[in-house]
PDB file of C-alpha atoms in Angstrom:
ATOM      1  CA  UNK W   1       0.000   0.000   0.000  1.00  0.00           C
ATOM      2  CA  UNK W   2       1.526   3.919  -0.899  1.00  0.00           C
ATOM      3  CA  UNK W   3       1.608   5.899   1.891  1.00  0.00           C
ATOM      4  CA  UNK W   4       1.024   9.494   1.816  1.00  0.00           C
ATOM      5  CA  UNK W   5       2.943  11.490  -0.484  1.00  0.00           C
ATOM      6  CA  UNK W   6       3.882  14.911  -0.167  1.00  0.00           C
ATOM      7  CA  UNK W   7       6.069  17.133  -2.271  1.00  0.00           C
ATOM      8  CA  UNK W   8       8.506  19.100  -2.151  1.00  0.00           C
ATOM      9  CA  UNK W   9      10.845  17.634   0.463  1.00  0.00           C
ATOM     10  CA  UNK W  10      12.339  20.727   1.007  1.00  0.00           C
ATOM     11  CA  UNK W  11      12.454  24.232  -0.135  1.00  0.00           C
ATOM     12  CA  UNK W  12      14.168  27.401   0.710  1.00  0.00           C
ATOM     13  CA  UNK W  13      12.918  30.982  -0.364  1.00  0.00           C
ATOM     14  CA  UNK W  14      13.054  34.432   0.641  1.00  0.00           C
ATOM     15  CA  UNK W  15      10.927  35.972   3.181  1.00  0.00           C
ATOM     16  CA  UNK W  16       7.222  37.484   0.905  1.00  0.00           C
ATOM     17  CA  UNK W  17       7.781  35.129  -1.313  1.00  0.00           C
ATOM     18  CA  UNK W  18       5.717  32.402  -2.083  1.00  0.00           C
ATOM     19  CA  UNK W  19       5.361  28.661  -1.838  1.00  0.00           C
ATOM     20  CA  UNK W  20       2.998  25.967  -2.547  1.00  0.00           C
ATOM     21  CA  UNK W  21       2.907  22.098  -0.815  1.00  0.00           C
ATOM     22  CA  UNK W  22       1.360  19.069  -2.444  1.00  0.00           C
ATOM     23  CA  UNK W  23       0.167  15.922  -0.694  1.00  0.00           C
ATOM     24  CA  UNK W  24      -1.799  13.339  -1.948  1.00  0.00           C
ATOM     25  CA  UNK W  25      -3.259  10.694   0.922  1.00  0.00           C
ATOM     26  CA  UNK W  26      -3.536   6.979   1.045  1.00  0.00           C
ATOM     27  CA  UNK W  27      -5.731   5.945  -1.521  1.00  0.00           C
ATOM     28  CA  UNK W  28      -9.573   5.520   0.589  1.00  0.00           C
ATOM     29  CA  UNK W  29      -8.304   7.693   3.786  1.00  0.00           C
ATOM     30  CA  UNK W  30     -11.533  10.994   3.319  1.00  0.00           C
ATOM     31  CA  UNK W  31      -9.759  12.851   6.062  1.00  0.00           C
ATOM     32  CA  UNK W  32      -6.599  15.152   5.508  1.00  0.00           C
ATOM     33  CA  UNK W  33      -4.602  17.045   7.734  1.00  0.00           C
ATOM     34  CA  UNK W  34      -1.972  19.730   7.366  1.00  0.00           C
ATOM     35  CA  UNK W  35       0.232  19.552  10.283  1.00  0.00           C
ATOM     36  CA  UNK W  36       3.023  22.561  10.842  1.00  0.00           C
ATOM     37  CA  UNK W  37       5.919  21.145  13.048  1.00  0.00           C
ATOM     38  CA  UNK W  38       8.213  23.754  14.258  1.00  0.00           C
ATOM     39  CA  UNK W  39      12.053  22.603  15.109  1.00  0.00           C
ATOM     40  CA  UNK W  40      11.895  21.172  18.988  1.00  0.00           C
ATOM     41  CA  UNK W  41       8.161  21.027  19.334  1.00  0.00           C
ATOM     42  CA  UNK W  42       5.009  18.590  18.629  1.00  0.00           C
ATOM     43  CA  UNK W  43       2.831  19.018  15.254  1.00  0.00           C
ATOM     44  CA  UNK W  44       0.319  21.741  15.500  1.00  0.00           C
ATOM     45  CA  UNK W  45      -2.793  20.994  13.402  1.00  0.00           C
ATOM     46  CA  UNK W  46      -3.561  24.241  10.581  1.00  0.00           C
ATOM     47  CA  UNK W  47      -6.468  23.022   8.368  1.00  0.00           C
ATOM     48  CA  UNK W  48      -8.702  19.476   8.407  1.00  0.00           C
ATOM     49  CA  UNK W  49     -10.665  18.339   5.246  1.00  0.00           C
ATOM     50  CA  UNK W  50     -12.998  15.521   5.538  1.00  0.00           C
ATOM     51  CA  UNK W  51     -12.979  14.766   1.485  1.00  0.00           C
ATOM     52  CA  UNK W  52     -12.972  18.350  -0.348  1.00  0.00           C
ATOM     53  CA  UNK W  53     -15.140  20.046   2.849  1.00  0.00           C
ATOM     54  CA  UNK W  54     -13.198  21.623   5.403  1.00  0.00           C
ATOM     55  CA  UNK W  55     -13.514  20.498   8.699  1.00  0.00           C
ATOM     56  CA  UNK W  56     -11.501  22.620  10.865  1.00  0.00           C
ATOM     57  CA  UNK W  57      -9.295  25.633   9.965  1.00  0.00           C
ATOM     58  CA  UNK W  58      -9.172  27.116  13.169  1.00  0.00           C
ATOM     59  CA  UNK W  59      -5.362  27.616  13.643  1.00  0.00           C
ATOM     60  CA  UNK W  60      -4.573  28.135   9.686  1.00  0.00           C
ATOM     61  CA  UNK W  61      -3.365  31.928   9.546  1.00  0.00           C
ATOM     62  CA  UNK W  62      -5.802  32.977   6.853  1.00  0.00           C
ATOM     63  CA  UNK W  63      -4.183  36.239   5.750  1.00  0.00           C
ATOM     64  CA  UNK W  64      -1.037  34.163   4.620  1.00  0.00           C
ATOM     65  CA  UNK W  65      -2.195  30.076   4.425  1.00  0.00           C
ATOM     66  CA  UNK W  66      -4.573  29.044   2.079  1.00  0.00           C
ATOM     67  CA  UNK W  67      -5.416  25.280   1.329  1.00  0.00           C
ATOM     68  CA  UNK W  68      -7.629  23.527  -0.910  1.00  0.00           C
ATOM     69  CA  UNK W  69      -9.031  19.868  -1.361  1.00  0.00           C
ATOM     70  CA  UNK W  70     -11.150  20.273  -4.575  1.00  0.00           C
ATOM     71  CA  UNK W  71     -11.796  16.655  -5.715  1.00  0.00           C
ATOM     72  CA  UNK W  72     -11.369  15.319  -2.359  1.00  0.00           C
ATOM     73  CA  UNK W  73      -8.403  13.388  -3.121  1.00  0.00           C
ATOM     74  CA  UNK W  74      -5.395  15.247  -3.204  1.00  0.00           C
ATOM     75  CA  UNK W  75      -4.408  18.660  -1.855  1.00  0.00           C
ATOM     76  CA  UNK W  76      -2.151  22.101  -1.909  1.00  0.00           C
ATOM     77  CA  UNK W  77      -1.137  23.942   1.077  1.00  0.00           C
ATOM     78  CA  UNK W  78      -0.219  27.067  -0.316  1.00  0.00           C
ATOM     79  CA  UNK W  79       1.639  30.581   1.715  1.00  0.00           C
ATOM     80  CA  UNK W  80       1.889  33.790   0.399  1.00  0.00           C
ATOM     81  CA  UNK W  81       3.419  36.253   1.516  1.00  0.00           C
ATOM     82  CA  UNK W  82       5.890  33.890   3.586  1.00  0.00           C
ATOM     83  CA  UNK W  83       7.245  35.350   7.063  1.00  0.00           C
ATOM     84  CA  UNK W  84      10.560  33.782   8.454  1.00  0.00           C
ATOM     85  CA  UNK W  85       8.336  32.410  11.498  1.00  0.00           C
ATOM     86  CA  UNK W  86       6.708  30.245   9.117  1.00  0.00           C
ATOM     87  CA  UNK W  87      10.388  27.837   8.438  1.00  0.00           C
ATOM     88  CA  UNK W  88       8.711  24.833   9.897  1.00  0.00           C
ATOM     89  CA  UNK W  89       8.408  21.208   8.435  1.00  0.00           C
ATOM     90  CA  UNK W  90       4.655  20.925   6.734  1.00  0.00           C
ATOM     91  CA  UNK W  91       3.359  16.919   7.249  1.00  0.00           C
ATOM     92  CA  UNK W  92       0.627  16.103   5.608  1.00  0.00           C
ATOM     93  CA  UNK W  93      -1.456  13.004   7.406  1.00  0.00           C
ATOM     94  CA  UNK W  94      -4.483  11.190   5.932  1.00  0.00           C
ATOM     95  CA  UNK W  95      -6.953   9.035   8.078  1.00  0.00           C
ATOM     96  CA  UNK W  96      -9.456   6.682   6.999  1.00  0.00           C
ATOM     97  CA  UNK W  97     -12.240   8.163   9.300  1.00  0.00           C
ATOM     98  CA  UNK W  98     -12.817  11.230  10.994  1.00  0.00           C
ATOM     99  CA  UNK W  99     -11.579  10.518  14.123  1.00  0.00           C
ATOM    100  CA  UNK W 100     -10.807   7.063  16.144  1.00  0.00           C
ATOM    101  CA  UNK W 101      -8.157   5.982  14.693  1.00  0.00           C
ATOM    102  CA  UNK W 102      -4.008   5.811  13.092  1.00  0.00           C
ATOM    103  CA  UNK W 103      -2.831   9.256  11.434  1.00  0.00           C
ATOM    104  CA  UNK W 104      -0.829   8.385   8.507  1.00  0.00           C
ATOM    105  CA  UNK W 105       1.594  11.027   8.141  1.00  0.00           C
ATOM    106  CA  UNK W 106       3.840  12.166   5.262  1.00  0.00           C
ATOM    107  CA  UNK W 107       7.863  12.634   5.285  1.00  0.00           C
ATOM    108  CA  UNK W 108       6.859  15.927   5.207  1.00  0.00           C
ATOM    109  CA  UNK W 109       8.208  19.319   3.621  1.00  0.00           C
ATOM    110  CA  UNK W 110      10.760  21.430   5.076  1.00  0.00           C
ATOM    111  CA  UNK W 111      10.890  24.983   4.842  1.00  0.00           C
ATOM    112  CA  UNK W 112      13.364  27.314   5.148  1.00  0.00           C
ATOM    113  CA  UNK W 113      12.360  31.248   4.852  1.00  0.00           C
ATOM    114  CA  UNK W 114      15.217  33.521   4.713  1.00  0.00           C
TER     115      UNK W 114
ATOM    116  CA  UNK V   1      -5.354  23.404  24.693  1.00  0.00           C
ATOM    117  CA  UNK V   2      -2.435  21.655  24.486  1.00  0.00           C
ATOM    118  CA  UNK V   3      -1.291  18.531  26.738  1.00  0.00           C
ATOM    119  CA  UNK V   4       1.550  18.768  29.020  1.00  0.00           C
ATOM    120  CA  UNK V   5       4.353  16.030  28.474  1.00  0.00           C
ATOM    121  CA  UNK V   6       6.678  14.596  30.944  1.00  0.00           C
ATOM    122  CA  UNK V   7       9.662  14.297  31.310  1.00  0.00           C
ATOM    123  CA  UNK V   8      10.847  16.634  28.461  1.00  0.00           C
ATOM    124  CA  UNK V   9      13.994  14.349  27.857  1.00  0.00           C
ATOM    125  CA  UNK V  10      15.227  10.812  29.257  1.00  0.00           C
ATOM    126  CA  UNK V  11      18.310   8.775  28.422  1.00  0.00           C
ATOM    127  CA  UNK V  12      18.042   4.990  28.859  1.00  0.00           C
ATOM    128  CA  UNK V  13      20.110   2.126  28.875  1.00  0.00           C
ATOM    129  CA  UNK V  14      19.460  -1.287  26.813  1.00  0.00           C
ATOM    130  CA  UNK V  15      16.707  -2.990  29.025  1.00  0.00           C
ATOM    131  CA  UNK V  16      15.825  -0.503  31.140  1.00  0.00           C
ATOM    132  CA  UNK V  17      11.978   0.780  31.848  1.00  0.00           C
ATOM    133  CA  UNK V  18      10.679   4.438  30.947  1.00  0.00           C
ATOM    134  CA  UNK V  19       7.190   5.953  31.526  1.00  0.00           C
ATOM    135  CA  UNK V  20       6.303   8.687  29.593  1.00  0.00           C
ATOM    136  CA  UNK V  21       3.248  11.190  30.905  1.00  0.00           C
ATOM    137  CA  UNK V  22       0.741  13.164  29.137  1.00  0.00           C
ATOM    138  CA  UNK V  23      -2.071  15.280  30.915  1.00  0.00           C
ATOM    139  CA  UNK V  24      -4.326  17.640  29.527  1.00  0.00           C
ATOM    140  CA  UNK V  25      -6.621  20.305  31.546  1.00  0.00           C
ATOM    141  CA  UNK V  26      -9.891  19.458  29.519  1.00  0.00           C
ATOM    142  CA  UNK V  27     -12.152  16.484  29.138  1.00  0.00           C
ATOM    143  CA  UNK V  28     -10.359  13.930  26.864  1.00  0.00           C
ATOM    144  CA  UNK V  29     -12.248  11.260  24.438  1.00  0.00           C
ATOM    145  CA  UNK V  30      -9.119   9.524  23.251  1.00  0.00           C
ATOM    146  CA  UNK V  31      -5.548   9.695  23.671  1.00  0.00           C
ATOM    147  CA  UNK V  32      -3.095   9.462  20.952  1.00  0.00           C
ATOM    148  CA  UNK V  33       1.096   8.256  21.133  1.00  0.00           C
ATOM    149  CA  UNK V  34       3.299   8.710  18.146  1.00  0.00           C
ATOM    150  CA  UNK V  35       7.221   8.543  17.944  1.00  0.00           C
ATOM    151  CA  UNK V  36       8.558  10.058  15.193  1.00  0.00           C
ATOM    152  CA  UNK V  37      13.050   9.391  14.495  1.00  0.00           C
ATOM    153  CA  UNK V  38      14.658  12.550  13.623  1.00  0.00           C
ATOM    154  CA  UNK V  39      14.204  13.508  10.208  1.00  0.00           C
ATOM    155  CA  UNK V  40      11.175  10.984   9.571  1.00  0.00           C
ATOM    156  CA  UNK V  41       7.356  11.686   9.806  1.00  0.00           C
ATOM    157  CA  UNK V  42       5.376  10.526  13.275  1.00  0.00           C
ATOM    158  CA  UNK V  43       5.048   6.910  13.340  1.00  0.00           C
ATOM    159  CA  UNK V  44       1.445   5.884  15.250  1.00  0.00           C
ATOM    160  CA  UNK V  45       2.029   3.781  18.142  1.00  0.00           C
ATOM    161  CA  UNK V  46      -1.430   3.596  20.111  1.00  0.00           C
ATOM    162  CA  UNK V  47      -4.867   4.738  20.711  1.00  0.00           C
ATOM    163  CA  UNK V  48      -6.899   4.922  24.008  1.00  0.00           C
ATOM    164  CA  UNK V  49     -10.381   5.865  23.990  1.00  0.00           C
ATOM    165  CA  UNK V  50     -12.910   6.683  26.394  1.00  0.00           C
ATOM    166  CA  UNK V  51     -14.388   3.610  28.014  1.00  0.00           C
ATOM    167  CA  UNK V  52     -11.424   1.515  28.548  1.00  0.00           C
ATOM    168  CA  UNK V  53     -10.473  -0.199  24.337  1.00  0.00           C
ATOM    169  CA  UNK V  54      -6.838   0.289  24.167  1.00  0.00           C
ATOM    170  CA  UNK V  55      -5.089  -0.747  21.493  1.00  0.00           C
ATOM    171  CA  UNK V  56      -1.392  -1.749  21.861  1.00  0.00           C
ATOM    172  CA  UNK V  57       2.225  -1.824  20.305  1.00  0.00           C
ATOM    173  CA  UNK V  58       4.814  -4.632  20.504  1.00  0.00           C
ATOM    174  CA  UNK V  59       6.471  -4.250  24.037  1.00  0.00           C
ATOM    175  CA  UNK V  60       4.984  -0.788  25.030  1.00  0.00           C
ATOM    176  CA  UNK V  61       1.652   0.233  26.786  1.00  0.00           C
ATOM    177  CA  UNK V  62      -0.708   2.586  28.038  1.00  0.00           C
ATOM    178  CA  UNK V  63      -3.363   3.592  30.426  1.00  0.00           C
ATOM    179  CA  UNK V  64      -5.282   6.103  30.432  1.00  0.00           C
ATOM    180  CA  UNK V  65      -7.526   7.739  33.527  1.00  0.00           C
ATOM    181  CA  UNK V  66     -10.230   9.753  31.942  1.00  0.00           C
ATOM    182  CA  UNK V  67     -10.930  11.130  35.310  1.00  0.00           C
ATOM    183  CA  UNK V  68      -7.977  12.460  35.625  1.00  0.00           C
ATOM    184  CA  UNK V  69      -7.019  13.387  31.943  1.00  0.00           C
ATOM    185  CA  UNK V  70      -3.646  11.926  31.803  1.00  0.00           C
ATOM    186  CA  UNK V  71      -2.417   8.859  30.129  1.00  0.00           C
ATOM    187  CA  UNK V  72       0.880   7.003  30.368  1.00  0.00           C
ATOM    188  CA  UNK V  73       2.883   5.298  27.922  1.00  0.00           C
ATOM    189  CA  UNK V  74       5.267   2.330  29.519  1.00  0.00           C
ATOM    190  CA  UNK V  75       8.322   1.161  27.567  1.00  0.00           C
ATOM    191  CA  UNK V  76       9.662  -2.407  29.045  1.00  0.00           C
ATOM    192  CA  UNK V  77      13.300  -3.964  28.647  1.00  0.00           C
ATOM    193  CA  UNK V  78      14.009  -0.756  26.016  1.00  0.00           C
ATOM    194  CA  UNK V  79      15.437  -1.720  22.365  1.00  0.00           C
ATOM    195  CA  UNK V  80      18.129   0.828  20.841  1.00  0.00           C
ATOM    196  CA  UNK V  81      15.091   1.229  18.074  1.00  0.00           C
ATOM    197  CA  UNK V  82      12.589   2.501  20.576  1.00  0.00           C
ATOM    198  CA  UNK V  83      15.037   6.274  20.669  1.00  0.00           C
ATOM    199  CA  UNK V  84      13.230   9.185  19.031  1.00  0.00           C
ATOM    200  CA  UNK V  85      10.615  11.651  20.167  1.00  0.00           C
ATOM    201  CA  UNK V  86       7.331  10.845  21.740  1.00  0.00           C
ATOM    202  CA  UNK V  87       4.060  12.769  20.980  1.00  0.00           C
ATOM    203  CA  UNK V  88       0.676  12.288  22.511  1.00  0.00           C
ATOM    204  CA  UNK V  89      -1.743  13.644  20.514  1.00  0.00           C
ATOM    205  CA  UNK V  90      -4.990  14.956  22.774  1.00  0.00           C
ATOM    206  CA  UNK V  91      -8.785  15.074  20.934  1.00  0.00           C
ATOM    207  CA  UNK V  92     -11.515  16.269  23.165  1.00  0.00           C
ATOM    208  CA  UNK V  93     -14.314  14.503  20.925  1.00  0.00           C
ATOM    209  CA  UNK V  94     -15.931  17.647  19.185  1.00  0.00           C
ATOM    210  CA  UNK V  95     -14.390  17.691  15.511  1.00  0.00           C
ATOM    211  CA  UNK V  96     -12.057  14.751  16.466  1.00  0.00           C
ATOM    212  CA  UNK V  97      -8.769  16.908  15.919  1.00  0.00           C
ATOM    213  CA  UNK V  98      -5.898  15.749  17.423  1.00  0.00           C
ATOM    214  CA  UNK V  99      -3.614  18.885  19.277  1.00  0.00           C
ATOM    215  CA  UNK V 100      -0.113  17.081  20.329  1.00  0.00           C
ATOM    216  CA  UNK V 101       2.319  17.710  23.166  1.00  0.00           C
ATOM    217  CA  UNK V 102       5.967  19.164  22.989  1.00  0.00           C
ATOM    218  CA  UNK V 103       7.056  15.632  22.774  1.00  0.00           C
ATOM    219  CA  UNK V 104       9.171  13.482  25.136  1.00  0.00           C
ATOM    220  CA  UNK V 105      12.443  12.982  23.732  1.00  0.00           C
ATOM    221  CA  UNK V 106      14.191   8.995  24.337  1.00  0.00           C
ATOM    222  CA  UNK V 107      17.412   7.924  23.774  1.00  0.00           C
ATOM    223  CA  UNK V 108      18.273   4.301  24.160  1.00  0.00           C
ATOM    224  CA  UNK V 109      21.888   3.797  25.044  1.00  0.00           C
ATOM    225  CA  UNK V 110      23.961   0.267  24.463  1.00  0.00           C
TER     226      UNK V 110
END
């Protein structure tokens, strides 16, 4: 079985630039996560898609992140402008329910903003 | 909110125990552990939910006191391959979204 699949693995760009992140989830799994994992701490969720509706963008800084799911398969995490807070590894995770049980995460992309 | 991990850090020798804590200030429904090895994405270890099912992983377990709102995660006789970082990963039932800890970070010594 693939896992999840995310691309690039890493990029580095200047600070108001911007970047886009593509994932595409285990083939079945509805739900998809964006993750942002900051050096030295734990995965913070940013957006939640249960196939191409979004369940939970609560923490997704909205005048920079965007993120789309449009055929409920795979997805783009996009930032523009980019601030140098935002150098962070971006993991993508796909479940196949909403909610009791495994997180399949991606090797994630790292992001360096300069 | 996110849960509180301890210890932050613990080095281990080959065999030896550890017992990793989690404990969040709100009502929990399940409780999540990942490890993730530097470099690599979180691997998922366990799940505990409300009402006691538990579902485990090779040599290491967990409990979980809803009353409370902490769990545990045990690691017996400790392999070199168990090192990396420990997450729990908290969901309070409403959308089912998982908020994680700072992580516990292992290292297994020979």
């Amino acid at each position: 079985e693939a896992g999840v699949a995310q691309s690039p693995r890493y990029k580095i760009i200047e600070k108001r630039q911007s970047v886009a992140f593509w994932c595409n989830p285990i083939s079945g799994h509805a739900t998809l996560y964006w993750y942002q994992q900051i050096l030295g701490q734990g995965p913070k969720l940013l957006i939640q898609f249960q196939n191409n509706g979004v369940v939970d963008d609560s923490q997704l800084p909205k005048d920079r992140f965007s993120a789309e799911r449009l055929k409920g398969v795979d997805s783009t995490l996009k930032i523009q402008p980019a601030k140098l807070e935002d150098s962070a590894v971006y993991l993508c995770a796909s479940s196949l329910v909403l909610y009791t049980g495994e997180l399949f995460f991606g090797e994630g992309s790292r992001l360096t903003v300069l | 909110q996110q849960p509180v991990q301890s210890p932050q850090a613990v080095i281990l020798r080959e065999g030896e125990d550890a017992v990793i804590n989690c404990s969040s200030s709100k009502a929990l429904y399940s409780v999540h552990w990942y490890r993730q090895k530097h470099g690599e994405a979180p691997v998922f270890l366990m799940i505990l939910l409300k009402g006691g099912e538990q579902k485990g992983h090779e040599k290491i377990s967990a409990s979980f006191n809803e009353k409370k709102q902490q769990s545990s995660l045990y690691l017996t006789a400790s392999q070199l391959s168990y090192s990396g970082t420990y997450f729990c990963g908290t969901d309070g039932g409403s959308q089912g979204n998982l908020i994680f800890g700072k992580g516990t970070k292992l290292s297994v010594k020979p």
